[in-house]
Every structure is written in C-alpha cells, then in structure tokens.
Short mmCIF file of C-alpha atoms in Angstrom, two decimals:
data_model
loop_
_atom_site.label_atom_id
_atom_site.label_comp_id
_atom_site.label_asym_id
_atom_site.label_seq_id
_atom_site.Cartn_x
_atom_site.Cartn_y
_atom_site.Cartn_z
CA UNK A 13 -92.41 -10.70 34.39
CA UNK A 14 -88.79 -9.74 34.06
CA UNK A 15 -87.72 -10.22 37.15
CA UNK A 16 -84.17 -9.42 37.62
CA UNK A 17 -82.56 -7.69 34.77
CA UNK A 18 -78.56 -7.39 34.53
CA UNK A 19 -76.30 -5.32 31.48
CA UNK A 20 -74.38 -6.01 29.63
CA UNK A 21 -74.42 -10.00 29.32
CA UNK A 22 -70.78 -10.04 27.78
CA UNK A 23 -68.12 -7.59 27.90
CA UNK A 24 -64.34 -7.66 27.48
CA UNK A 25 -62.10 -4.96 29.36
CA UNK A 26 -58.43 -4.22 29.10
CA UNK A 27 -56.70 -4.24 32.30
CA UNK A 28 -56.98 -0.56 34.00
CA UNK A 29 -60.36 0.06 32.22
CA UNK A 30 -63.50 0.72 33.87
CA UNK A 31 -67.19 -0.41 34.07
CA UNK A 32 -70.24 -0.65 35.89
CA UNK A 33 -72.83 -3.69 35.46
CA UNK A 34 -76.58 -2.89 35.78
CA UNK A 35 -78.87 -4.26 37.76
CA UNK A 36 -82.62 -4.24 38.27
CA UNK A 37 -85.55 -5.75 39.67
CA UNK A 38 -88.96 -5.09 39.40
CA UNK A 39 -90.29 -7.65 42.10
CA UNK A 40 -90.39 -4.55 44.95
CA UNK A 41 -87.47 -6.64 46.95
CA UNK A 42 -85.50 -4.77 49.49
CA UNK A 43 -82.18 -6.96 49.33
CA UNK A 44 -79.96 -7.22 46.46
CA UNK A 45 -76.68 -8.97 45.88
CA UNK A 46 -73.71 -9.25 43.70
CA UNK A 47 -71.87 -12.38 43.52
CA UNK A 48 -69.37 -13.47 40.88
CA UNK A 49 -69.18 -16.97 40.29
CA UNK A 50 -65.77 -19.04 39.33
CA UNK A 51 -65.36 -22.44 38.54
CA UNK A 52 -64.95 -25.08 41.30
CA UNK A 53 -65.54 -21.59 43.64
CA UNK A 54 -69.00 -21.30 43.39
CA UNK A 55 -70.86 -18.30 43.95
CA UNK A 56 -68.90 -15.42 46.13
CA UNK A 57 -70.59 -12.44 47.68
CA UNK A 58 -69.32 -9.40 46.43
CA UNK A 59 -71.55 -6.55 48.23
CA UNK A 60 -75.21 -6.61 49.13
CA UNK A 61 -77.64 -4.16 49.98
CA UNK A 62 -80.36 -4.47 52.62
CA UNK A 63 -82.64 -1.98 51.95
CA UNK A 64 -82.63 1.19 50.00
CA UNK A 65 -79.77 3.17 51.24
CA UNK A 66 -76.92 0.63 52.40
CA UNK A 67 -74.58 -1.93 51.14
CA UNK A 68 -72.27 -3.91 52.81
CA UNK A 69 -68.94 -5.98 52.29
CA UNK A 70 -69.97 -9.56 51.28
CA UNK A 71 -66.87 -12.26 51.63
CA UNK A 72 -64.73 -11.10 48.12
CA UNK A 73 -65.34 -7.43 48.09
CA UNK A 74 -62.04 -5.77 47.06
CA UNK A 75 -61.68 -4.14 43.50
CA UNK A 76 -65.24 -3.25 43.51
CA UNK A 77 -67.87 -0.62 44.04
CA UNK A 78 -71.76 -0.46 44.62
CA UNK A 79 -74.44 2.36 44.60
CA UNK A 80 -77.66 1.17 45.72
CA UNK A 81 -79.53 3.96 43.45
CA UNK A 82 -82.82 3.01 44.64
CA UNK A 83 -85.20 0.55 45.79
CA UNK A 84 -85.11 -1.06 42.29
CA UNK A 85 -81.55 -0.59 40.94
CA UNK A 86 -78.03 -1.95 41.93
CA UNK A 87 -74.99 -1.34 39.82
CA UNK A 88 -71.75 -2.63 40.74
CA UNK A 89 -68.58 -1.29 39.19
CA UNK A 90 -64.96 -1.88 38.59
CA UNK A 91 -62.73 0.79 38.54
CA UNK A 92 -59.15 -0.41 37.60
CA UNK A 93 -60.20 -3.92 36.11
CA UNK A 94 -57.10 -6.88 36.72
CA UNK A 95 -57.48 -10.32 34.90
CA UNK A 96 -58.56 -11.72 37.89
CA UNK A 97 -61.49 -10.07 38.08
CA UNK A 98 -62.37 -12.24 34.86
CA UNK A 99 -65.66 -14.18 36.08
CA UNK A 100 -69.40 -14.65 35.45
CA UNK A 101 -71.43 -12.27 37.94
CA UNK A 102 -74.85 -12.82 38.94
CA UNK A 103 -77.37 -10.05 40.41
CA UNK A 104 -79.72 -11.26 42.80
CA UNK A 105 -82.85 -10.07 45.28
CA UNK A 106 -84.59 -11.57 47.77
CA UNK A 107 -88.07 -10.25 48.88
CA UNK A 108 -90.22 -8.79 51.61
CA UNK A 109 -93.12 -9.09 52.73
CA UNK A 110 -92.67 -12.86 52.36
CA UNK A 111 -89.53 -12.97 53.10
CA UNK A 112 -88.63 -16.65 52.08
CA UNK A 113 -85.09 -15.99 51.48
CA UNK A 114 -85.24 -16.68 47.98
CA UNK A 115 -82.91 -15.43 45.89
CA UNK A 116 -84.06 -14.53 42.17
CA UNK A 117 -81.15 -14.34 40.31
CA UNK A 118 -80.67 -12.33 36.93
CA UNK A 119 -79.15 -14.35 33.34
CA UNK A 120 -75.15 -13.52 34.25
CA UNK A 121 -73.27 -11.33 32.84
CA UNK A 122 -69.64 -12.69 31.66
CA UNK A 123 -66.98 -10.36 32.51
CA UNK A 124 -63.39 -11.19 30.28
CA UNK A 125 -60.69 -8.68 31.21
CA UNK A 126 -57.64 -9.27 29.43
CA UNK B 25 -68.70 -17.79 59.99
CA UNK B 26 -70.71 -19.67 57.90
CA UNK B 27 -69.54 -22.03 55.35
CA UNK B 28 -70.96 -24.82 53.05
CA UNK B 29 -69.17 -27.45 51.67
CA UNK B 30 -69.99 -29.63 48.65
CA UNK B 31 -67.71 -32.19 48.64
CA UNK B 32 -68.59 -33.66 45.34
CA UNK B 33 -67.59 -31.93 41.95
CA UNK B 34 -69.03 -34.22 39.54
CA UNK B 35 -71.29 -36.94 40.13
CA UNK B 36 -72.39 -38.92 36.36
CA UNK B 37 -75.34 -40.79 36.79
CA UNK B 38 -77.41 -43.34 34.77
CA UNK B 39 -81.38 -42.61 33.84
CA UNK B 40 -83.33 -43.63 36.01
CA UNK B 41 -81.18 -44.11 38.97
CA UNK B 42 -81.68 -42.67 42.14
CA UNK B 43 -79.72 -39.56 43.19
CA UNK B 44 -78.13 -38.22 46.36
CA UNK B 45 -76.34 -34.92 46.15
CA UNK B 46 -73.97 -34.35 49.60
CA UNK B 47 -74.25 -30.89 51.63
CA UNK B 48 -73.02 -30.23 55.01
CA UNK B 49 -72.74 -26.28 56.82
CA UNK B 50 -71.30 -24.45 59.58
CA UNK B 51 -73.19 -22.21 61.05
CA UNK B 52 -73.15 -21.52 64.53
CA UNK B 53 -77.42 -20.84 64.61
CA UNK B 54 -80.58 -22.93 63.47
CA UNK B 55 -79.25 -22.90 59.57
CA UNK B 56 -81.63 -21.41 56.35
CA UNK B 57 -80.77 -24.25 53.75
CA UNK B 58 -81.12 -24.34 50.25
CA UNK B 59 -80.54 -25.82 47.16
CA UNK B 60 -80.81 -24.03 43.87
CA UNK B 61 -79.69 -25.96 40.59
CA UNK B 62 -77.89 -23.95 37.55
CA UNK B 63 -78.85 -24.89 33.84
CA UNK B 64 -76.27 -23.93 31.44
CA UNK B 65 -75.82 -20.22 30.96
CA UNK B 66 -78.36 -19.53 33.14
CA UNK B 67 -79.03 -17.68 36.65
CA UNK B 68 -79.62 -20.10 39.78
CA UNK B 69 -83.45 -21.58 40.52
CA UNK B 70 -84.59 -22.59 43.87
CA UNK B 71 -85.22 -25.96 44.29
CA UNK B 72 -86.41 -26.43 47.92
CA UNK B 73 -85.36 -24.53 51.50
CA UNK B 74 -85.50 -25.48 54.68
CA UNK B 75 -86.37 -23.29 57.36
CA UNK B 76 -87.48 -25.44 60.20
CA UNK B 77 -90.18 -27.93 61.06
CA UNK B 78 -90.07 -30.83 59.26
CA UNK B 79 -86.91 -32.01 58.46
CA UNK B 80 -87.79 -33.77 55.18
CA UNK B 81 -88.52 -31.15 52.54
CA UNK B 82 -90.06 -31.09 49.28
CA UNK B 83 -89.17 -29.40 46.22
CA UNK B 84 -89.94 -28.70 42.63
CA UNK B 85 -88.92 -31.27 39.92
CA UNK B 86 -89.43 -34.29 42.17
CA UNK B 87 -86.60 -33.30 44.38
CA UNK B 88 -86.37 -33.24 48.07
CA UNK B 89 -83.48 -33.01 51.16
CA UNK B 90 -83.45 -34.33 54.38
CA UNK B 91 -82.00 -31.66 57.29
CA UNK B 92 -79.91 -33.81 60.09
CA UNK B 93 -78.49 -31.93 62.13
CA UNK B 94 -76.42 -34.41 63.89
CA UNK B 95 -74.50 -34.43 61.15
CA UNK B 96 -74.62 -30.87 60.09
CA UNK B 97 -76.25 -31.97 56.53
CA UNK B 98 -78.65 -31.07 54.30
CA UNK B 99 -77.99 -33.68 51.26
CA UNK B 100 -80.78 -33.71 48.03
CA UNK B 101 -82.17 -36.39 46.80
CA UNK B 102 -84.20 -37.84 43.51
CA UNK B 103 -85.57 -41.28 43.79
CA UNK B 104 -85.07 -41.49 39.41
CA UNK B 105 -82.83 -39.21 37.45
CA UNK B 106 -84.02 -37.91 34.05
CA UNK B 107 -81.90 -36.37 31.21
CA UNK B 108 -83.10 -33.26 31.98
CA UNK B 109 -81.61 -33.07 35.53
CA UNK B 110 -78.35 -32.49 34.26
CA UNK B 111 -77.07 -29.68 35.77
CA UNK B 112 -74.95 -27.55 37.98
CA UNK B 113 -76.66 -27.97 41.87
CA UNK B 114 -75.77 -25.94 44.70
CA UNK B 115 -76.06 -26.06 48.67
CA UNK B 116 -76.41 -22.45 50.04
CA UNK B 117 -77.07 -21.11 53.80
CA UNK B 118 -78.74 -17.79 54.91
CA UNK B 119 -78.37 -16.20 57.98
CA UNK B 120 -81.22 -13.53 58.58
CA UNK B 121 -82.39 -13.31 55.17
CA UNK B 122 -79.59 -10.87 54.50
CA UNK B 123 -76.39 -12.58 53.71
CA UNK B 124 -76.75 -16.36 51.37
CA UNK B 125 -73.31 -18.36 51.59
CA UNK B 126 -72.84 -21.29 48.46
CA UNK B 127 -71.18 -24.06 48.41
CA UNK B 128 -68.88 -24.33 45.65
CA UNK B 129 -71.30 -26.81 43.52
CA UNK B 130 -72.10 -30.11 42.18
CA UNK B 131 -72.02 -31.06 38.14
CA UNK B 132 -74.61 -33.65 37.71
CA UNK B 133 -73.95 -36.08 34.36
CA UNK B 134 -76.92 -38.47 33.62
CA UNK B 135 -76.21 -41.23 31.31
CA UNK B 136 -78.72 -42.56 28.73
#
C-alpha cells in the first residue's frame, strides 16, 4: 500500500518564488494535515482539513495556502517563499471509521529556500 | 491550549539498558497521548496511544508508557535498549481526533 504520498521530496526555491507540495492518500481518511518540522521545534501544524471541503488554521499558518481538492488530495502551497520557510514538511491523515487518531505520515519533503 | 513538552533533547544510552523517555501535557480535557518515533529521513510511526482505561499501555517494538495524571505525564519506557532504537521519539496530544499537538522531540543515542 502507498499510503500517504507527498511531491516533490527535495526542492530549492529562491526567495519570492512559488510552489505547491502534493499530497495524497489512498487509505479513504477524512483528516489531513500539514506540519513542517524544525529542529529542536518539532512538528508544527500548518493547516488541516477535516473532511472534504474545509481546512483550518493549525498553530504556524502564515505564508501558506491549502486546497483540500478532494477526499484524497491535499496540496499546500507557498506563494512568496522567505528563508524561513526553509524546513522539512510532513503530510499526514488520520482515519475514519476507526478513528484511532493515528496519524500516517508521508516520507517528508525538504523544502531549502535560499 | 494544548501543549506538550519534552524536556529532554538527547538522551545516549548503553545496549541493553533500560530506557525512560519524559512527556508531560496541558490539556485542559481527558488527554489522547501518543508517542510516535522518527527513523532518519523518514515520516513519524506510531508507537503506542493512550486513550483511556488502563493507564499502562503497550506498544510495538517492546515499548510501553505509563499515563499519570497526577502528574500530567505520559513518559515511554523500554526495559533493554537495542541498536536499532536509535531514533528521534516524540510525545504528541489530540484533542477530538482533529487537531495532534508534538512535543518538540527526543534524540535517542544507544551505545554498543
């Protein structure tokens, strides 16, 4: 099973450019999450979505985007990337009808802006 | 609001040895607990949760954690470290399956 898939793994940006990270999941899971993940920070929740439809502000969410493009797909983007947003960012799911609260978490992908 | 705190960064280790890996929360409801561990360059794996119940929970790779909440803790322990524990661990807390909070990790070193 794949799981939770995220593009691209690596990518460097120039400050003002613009991207969008990938994100999908093939476990049927209504929630998904961005985080980015810093050392000696830990992971920080960008945006999540619920359920198909809506997202919401997680604790870091400034500089960023999210379009929930359905059940399966997340994407988060930067417009205007800044050096700061230079970090590892994880996708992540978490599943219904079992609801455990597990998180399944994608491979990274490592963000450099410069 | 919730937070998590992980109060040790790095914690080195000898083979063998038993482990004890400190968490304590703030939440202001009965806490979802977790602990997930991080290999290098990989995404996060679940090692155990708590939900309620039985405070003394078991997890995969011989771990477990005891929930106190007296003391607003939900520490992991190993009773003997192998080489292959080595790894990034972290304490996390959900509140209504919608929103996970981390703490900001643990590096585990284990001597040979």
């Amino acid at each position: 099973n794949a799981g939770v898939t995220q593009t691209p793994k690596f990518q460097v940006l120039k400050t003002g450019q613009s991207m969008t990270l990938q994100c999908a999941q093939d476990m049927n899971h209504n929630s998904m999450y961005w985080y980015r993940q810093d050392p000696g920070m830990g992971l920080r929740l960008i945006y999540y979505s619920a359920s198909e439809g809506t997202t919401d502000k997680g604790e870091v969410p400034n500089g960023y985007n999210v379009s929930r493009l359905n059940k399966r797909e997340f994407s988060l983007r930067l417009e205007s990337a800044a050096p700061s947003q230079t970090s590892v960012y994880f996708c992540a799911s978490s599943g219904q009808p079992l609801n455990t609260g597990e998180l399944f978490f994608g491979e990274g992908s490592r963000l450099t802006v410069l | 609001a919730q937070s998590v705190t992980q109060p040790d960064i790095h914690i080195t280790v000898s083979e063998g040895a038993s482990l004890e890996l400190r968490c304590n929360y703030s939440y202001g409801a009965t806490p979802y607990l977790f602990w997930y561990v991080q290999s290098p360059g990989q995404g996060l794996q679940l090692l155990l949760k708590y939900f309620s119940g039985d405070t003394l929970v078991q997890g995969i790779k011989g771990f477990e954690a005891e929930f106190k909440r007296s003391q607003s803790s939900f520490n992991l322990r190993k009773p003997s470290v192998h080489w292959s524990d080595a790894a990034e661990y972290f304490c996390a807390v959900g509140s209504n399956f919608n929103k996970f909070y981390f703490g900001s990790g643990t590096k585990l070193n284990v001597k040979p």
